[in-house]
Short mmCIF file of C-alpha atoms in Angstrom, two decimals:
data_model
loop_
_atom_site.label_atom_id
_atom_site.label_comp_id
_atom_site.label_asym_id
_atom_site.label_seq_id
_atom_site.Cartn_x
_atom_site.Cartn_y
_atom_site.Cartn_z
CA UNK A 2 121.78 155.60 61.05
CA UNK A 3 123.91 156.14 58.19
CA UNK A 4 125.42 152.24 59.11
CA UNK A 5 122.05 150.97 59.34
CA UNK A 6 120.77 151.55 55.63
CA UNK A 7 124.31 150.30 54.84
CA UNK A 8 123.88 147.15 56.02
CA UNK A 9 120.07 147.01 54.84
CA UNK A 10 121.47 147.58 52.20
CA UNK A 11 124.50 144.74 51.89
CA UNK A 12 122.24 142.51 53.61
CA UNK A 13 119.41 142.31 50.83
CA UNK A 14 122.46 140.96 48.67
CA UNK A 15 124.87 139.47 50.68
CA UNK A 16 123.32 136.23 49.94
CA UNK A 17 122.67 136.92 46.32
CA UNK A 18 126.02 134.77 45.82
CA UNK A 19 126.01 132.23 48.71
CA UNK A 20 121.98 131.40 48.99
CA UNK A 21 122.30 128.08 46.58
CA UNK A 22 126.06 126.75 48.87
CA UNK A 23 123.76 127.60 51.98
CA UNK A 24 120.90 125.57 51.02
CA UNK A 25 123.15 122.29 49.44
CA UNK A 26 124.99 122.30 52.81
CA UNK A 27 122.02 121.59 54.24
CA UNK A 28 120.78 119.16 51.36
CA UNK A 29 118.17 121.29 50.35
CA UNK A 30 119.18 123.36 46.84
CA UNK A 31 116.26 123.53 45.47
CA UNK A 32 115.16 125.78 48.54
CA UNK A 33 118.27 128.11 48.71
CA UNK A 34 115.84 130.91 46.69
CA UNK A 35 114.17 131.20 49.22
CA UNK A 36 116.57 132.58 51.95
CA UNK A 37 116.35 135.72 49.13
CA UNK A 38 112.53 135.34 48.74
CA UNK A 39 112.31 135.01 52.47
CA UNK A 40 114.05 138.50 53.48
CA UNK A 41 112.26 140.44 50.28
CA UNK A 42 108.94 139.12 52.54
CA UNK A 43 109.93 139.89 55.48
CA UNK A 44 110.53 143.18 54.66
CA UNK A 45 107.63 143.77 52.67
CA UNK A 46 105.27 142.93 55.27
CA UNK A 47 107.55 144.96 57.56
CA UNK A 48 106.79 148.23 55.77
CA UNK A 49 103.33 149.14 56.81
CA UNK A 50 103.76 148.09 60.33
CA UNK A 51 106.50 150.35 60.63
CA UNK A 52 104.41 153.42 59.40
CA UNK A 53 101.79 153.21 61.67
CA UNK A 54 104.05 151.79 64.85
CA UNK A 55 105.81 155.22 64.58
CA UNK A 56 102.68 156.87 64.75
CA UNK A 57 101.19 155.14 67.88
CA UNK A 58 105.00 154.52 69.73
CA UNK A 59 107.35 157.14 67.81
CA UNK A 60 110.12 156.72 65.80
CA UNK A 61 112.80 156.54 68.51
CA UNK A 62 111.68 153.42 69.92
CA UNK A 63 110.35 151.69 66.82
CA UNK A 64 113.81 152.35 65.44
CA UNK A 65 115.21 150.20 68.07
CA UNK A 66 112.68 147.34 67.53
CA UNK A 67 113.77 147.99 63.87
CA UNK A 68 117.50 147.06 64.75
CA UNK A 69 116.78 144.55 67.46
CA UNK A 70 115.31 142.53 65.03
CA UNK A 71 117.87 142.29 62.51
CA UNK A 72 120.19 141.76 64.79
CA UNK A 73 118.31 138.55 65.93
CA UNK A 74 117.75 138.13 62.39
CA UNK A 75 121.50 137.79 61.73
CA UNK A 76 122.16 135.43 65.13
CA UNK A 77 119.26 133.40 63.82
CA UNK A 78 120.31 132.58 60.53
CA UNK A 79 123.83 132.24 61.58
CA UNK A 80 123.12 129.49 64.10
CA UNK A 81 120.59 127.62 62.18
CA UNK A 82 120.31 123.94 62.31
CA UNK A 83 118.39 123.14 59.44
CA UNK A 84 116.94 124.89 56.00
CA UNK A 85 114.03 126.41 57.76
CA UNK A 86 115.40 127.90 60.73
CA UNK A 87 118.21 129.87 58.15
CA UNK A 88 114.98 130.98 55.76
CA UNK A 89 112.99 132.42 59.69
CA UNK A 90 116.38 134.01 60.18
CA UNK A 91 116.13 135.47 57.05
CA UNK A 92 112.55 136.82 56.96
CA UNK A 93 113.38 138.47 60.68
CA UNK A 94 116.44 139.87 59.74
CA UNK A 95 114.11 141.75 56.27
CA UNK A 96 111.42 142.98 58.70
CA UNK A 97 114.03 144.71 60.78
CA UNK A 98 115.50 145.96 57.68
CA UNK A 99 113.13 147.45 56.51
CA UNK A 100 112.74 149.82 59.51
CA UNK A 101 116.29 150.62 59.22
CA UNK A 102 115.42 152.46 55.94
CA UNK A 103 111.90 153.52 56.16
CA UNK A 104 112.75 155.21 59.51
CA UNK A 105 115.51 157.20 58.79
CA UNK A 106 113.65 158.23 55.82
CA UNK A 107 110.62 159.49 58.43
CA UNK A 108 112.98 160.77 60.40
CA UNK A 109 114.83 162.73 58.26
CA UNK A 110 111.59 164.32 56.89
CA UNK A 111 110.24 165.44 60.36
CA UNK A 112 113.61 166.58 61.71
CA UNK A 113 115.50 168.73 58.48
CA UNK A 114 114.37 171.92 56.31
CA UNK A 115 112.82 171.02 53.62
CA UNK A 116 115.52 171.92 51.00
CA UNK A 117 117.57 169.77 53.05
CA UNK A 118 115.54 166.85 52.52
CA UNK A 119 116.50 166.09 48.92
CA UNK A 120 120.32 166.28 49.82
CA UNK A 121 120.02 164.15 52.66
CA UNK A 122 118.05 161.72 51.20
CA UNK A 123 120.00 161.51 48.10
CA UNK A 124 123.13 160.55 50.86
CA UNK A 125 120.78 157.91 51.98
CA UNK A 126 119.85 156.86 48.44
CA UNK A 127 123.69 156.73 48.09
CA UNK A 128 124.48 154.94 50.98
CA UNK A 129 121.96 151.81 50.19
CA UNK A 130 123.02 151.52 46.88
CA UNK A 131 126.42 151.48 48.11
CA UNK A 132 125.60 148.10 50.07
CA UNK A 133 123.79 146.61 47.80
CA UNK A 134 126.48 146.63 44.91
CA UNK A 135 129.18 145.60 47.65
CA UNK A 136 126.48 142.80 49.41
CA UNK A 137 126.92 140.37 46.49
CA UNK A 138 130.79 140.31 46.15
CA UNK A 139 131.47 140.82 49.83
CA UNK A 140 129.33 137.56 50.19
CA UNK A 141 131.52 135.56 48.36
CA UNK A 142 134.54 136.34 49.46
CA UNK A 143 133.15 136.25 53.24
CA UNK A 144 131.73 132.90 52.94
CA UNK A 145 135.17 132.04 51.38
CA UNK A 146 137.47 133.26 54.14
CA UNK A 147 135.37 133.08 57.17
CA UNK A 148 132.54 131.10 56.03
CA UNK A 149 128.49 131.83 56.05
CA UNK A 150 127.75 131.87 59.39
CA UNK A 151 130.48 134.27 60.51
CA UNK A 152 129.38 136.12 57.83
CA UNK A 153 125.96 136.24 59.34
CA UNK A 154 126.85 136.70 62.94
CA UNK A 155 129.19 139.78 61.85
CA UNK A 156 126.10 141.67 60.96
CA UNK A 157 124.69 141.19 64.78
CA UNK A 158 127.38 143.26 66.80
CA UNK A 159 126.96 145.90 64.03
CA UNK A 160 122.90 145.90 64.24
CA UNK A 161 123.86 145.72 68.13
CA UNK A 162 126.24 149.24 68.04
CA UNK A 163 123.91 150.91 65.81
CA UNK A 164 120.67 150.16 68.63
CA UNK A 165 123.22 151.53 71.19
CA UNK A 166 124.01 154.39 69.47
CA UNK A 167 120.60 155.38 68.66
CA UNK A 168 119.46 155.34 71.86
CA UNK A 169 122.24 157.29 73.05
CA UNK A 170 122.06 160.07 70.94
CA UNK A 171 118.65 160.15 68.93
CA UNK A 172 116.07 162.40 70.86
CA UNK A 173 112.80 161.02 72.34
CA UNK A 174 110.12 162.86 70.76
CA UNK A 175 106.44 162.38 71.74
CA UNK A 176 104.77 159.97 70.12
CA UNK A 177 101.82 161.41 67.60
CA UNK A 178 99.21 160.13 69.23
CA UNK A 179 99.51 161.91 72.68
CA UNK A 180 98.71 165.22 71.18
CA UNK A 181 95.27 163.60 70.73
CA UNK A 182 92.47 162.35 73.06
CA UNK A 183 93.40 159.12 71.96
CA UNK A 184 96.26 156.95 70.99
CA UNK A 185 95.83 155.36 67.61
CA UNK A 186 95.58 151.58 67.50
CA UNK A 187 97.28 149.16 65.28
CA UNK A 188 94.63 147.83 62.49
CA UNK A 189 95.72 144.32 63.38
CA UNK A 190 92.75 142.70 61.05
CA UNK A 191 94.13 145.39 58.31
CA UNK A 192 97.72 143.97 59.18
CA UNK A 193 96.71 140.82 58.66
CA UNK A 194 95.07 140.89 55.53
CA UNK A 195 97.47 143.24 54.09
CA UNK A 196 100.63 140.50 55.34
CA UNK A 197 98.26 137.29 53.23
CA UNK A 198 98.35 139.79 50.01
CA UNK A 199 101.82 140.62 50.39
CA UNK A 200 102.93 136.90 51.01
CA UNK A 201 100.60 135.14 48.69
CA UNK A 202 102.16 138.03 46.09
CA UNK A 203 106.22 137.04 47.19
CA UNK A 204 104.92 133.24 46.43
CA UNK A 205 103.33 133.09 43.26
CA UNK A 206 105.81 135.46 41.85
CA UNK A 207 108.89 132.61 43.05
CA UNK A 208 106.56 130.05 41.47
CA UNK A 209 105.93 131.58 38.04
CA UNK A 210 110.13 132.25 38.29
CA UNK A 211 110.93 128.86 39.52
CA UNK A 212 109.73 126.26 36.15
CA UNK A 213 110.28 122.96 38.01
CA UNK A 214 107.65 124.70 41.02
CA UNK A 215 105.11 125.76 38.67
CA UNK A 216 101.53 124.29 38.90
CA UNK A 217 98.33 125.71 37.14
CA UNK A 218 96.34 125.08 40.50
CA UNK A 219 98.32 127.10 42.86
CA UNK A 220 98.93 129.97 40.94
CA UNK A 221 95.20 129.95 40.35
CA UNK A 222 94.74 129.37 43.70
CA UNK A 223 97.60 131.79 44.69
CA UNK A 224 95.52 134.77 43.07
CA UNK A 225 92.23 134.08 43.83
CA UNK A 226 93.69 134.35 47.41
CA UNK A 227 95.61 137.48 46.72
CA UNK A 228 91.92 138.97 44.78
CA UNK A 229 89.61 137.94 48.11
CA UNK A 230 92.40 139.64 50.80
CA UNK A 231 93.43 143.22 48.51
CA UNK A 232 89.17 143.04 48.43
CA UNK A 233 88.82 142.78 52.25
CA UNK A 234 91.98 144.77 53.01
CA UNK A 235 90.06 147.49 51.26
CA UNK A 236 86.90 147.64 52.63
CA UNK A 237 88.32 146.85 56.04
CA UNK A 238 91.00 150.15 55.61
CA UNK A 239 87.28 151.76 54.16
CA UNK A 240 84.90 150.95 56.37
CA UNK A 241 85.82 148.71 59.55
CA UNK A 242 88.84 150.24 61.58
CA UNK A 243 89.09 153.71 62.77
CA UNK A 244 92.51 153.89 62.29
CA UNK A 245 93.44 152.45 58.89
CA UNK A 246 96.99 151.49 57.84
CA UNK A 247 96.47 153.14 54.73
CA UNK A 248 93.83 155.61 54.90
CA UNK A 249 92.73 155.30 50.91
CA UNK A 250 91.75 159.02 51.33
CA UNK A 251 95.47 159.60 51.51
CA UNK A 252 96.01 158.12 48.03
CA UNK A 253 93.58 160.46 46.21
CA UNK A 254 95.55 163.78 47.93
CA UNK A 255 97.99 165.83 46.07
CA UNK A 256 98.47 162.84 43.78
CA UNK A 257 100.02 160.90 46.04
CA UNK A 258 98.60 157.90 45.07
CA UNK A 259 99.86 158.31 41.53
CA UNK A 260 103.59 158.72 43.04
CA UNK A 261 103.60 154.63 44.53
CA UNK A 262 101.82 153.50 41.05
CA UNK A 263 104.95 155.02 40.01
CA UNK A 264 107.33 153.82 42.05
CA UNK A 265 106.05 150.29 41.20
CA UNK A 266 106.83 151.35 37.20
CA UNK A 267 110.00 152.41 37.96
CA UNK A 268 111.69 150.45 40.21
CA UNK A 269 110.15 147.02 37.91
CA UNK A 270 111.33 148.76 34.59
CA UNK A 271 114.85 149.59 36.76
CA UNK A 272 115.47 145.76 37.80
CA UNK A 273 113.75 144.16 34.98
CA UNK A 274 117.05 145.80 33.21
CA UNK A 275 119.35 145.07 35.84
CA UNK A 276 118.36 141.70 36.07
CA UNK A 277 118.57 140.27 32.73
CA UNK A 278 121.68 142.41 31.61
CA UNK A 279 123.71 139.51 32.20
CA UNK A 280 122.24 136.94 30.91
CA UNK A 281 121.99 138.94 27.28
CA UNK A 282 125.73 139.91 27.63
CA UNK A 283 126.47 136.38 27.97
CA UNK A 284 124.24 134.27 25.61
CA UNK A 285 123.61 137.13 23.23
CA UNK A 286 127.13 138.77 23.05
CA UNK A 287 129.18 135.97 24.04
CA UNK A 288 130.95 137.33 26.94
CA UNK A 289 132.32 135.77 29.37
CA UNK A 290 130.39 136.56 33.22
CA UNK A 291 133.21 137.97 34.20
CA UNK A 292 133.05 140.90 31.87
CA UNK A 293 129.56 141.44 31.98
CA UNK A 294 129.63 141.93 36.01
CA UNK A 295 132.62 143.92 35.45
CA UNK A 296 129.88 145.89 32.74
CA UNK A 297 127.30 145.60 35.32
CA UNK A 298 129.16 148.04 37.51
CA UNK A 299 128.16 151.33 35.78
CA UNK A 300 124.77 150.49 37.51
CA UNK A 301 125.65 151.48 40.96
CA UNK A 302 127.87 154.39 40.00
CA UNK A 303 124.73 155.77 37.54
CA UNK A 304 122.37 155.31 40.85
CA UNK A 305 125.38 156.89 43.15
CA UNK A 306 125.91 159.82 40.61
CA UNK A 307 122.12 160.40 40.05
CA UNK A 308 120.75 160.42 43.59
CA UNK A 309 124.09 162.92 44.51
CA UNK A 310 123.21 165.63 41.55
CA UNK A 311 119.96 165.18 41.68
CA UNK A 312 119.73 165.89 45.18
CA UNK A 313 122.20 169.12 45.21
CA UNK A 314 120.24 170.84 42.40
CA UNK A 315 117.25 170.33 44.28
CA UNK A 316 118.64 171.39 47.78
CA UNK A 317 120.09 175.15 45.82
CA UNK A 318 117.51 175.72 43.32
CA UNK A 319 113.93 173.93 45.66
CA UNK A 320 112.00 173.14 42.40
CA UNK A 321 112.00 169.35 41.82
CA UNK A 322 109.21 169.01 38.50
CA UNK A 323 110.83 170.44 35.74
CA UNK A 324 113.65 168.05 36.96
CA UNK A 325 111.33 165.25 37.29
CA UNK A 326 109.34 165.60 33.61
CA UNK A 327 113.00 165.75 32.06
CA UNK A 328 114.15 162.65 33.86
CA UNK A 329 111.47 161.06 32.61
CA UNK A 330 111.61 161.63 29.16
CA UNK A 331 115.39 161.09 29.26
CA UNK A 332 115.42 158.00 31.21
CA UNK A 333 112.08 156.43 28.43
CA UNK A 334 114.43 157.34 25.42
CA UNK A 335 117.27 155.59 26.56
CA UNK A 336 115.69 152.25 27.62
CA UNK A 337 113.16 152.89 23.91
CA UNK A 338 116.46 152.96 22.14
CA UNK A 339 118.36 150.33 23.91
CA UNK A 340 115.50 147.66 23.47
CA UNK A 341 115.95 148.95 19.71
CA UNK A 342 119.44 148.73 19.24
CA UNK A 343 121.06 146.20 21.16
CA UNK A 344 119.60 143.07 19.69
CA UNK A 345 120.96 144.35 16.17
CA UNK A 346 124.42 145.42 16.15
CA UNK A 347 125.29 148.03 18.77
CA UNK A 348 127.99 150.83 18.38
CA UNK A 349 130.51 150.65 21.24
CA UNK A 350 128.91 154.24 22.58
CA UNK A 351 125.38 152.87 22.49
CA UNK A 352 126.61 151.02 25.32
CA UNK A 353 126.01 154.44 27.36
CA UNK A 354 122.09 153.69 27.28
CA UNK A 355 121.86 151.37 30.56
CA UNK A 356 123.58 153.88 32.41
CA UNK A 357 121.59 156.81 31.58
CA UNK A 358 118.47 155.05 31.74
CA UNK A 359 119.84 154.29 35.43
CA UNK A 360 121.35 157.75 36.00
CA UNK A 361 118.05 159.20 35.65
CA UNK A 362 115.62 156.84 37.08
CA UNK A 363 117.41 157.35 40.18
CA UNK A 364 116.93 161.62 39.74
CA UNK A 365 113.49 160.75 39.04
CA UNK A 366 113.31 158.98 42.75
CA UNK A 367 115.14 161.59 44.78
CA UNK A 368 112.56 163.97 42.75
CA UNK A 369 110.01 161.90 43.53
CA UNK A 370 110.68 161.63 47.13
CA UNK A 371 110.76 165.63 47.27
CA UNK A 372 107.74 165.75 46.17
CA UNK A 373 105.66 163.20 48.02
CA UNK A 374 107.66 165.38 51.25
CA UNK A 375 105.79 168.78 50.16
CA UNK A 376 102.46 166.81 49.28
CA UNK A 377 102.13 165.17 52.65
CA UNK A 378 99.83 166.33 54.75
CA UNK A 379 100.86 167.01 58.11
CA UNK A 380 100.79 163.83 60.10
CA UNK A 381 101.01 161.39 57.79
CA UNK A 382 104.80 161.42 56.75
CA UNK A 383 105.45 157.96 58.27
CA UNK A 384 102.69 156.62 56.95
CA UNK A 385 103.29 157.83 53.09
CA UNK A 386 106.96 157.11 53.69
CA UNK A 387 106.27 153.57 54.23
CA UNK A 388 103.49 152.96 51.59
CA UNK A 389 106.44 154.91 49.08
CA UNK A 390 108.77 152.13 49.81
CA UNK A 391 106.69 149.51 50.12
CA UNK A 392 105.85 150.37 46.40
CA UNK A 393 109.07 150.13 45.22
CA UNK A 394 109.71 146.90 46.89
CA UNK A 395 106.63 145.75 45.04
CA UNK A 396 108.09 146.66 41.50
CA UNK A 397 111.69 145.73 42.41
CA UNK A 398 110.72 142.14 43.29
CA UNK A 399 108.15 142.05 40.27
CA UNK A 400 111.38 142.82 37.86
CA UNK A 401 113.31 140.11 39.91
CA UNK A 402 110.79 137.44 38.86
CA UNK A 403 108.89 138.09 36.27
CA UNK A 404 110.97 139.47 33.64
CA UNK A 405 113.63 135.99 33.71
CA UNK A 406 110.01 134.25 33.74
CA UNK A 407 108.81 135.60 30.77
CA UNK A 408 111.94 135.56 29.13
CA UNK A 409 112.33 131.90 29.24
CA UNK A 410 108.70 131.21 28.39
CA UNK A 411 109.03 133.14 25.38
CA UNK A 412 112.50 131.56 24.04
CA UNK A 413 111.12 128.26 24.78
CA UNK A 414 107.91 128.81 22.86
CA UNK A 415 109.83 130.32 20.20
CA UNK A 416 112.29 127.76 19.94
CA UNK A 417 109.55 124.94 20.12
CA UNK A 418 107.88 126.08 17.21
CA UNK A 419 111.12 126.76 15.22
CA UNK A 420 112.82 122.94 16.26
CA UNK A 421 109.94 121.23 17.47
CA UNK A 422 111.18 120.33 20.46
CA UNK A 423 109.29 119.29 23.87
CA UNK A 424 108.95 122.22 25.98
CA UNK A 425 110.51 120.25 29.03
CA UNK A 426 113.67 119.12 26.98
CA UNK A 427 113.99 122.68 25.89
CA UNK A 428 113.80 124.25 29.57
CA UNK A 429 116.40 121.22 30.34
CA UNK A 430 118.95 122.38 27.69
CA UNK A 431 118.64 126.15 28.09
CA UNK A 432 118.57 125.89 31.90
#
């Protein structure tokens, strides 16, 4: 399992560096975003269908599914013909991703103390991150030396050994729902509703971060779509299935609901950081890229050491919210002070602010995640588990998109009015 969220992990940025060669290879660059934009989809809409499919089939066998599919995923993308086929092969291979994490998660939950959780998920936490700092680098130098497909194909046998070994040695437990008179069902019209949000989210955020796709008419368009389905989702989830993905009861328990509007914060204040880093190291600091992804790497290791101590002084001591309120306020005063000192003059130690912000955001996760565990009513741990990532996926790819956005509108506003330039010749020269 612990390979799995690896390569969930690595996979989510293995193409980071290769996505725009992919795409001009097959004559289509200006659509090589959207092998990235394609997974982060597919594994959005994944989420949720995960949550309740372990409810009405248990986890054992939903796990499988969840590795089956990225293997395909993988095969798919690796033999594809044309633009399209490589950006399906993507989206597959995100939707069995994101059962590869979510699961375990669920799993551990149901299956270890709870003291052990923390620890245990802070190796997960660990593991992922792991990945996803390798998954850019080993990218490159894979499409280098054995090129993209192989690169793609490798994944398979691995997704393939990992749905062998699971059902091997992971124990078939009863699925929830034959404790009951009934099975749940899947809320396929809440499914489908919730999949149009998602997706008509995942679009309009490429378009407002992609200026030569942007047009008033579709974004407009885009959200009055996204306004009508979150509506219907809502009163469908409310009112109209008897077994609701997201039972909206569920959000107004132990403040659980409060917990994913948090997750969203963090995880878009944690990537709207990561994100832009370079860019400012480069263009505001005049370093060369080289040294700011060398800078770059105190990221992982401030995620890697948070999620490990976090996660041990939770497993000896069990209390998680005095840990969480000063994680918190630790993690706000670093990222207050870095957006007030580094566009002045910085001292050399100043440079220690990214990676506490980091250090603690990622405490303020594992403690997070401890306390959604002791919140849950019994029952519903798969289904809060997925909603919990689901939310973070929802800020991460929020800080993907629309911080850069923003950033450029606002220099090329700025620099319009200083220079008087046309906005178009201005996005030309800057981009």
């Amino acid at each position: 399992m612990a390979i799995g969220a690896f390569l969930a992990g690595a996979d989510d940025s293995l193409f980071i560096s290769t996505h725009d060669h992919i795409a001009s290879n097959f004559g289509q660059l200006p659509l090589g975003s959207w092998l990235l934009t394609a997974y982060n989809m597919g594994y959005s809409i994944g989420l949720p269908v995960y949550g309740r499919a372990c409810d009405v089939y248990g986890y054992k066998r939903t796990l499988l599914v969840a590795y089956a599919l990225f293997s395909v995923g993988c095969t798919l993308t690796g033999v594809a013909g044309n633009i399209w086929v490589a950006i399906t092969g993507r989206a597959v291979s995100g939707i069995g991703a994101a059962g590869m994490v979510d699961l375990i998660s669920v799993i551990l939950t149901d299956m270890a103390p709870p003291k052990e959780v923390a620890i245990l998920r802070s190796y997960l936490m660990m593991i992922g991150t792991i990945g996803a700092t390798l998954g850019a680098p080993l990218g490159g130098i894979l499409a280098d030396w054995i090129g993209w497909r192989w690169s793609s194909f490798a994944q398979s046998p691995i997704g393939v050994l990992c749905f062998a070994v699971a059902a091997w040695r992971l124990p078939s437990v009863p699925k929830k729902g034959e404790s009951d008179e009934r099975s749940p069902d899947l809320d396929i019209p809440g499914l489908c509703l919730l999949m149009v949000t998602i997706g008509s989210i995942m679009i309009l955020c490429h378009t407002l971060g992609e200026p030569e796709l942007e047009s008033r008419l579709m974004q407009i368009s885009l959200l009055v779509v996204i306004l009508i389905s979150a509506l219907l989702f809502g009163l469908n989830e409310k009112y109209f299935t008897k077994d609701p993905l997201m039972p909206l009861w569920l959000l107004r328990t132990n403040g659980i609901g409060f917990v994913f509007i948090g997750q969203i914060f963090i995880l878009f204040s944690e990537f709207s950081l990561i994100v832009n880093m370079t860019g400012f190291f480069v263009r505001a600091w005049n370093r060369s890229s080289s040294m700011a992804g060398l800078f770059l790497m105190i990221v992982p290791l401030a995620a890697v050491l948070g999620a490990g101590i976090y996660g041990r002084l939770i497993g000896r001591s069990g209390k998680y919210k005095k840990l969480a309120t000063g994680s918190l306020a630790v993690g706000m005063l670093n990222l207050f002070l870095m957006s007030l000192r580094w566009p002045e003059d910085p001292s050399f130690w100043e440079l220690a602010y990214p990676f506490l912000a980091v250090f603690t955001i990622s405490g303020l996760l594992t403690t997070q995640f401890m306390g959604l565990s002791a919140s849950t009513p019994n029952g519903m741990n798969s289904t809060t588990t997925t909603a919990y990532y689901l939310s973070q996926q929802f800020g991460m790819m929020l800080g993907f998109t629309l911080t850069p956005a923003v950033n450029r509108k606002i220099l090329t506003y700025k620099l319009k009015d200083k220079l008087g330039t046309s906005t178009h010749a201005l996005l030309v020269s800057i981009g």
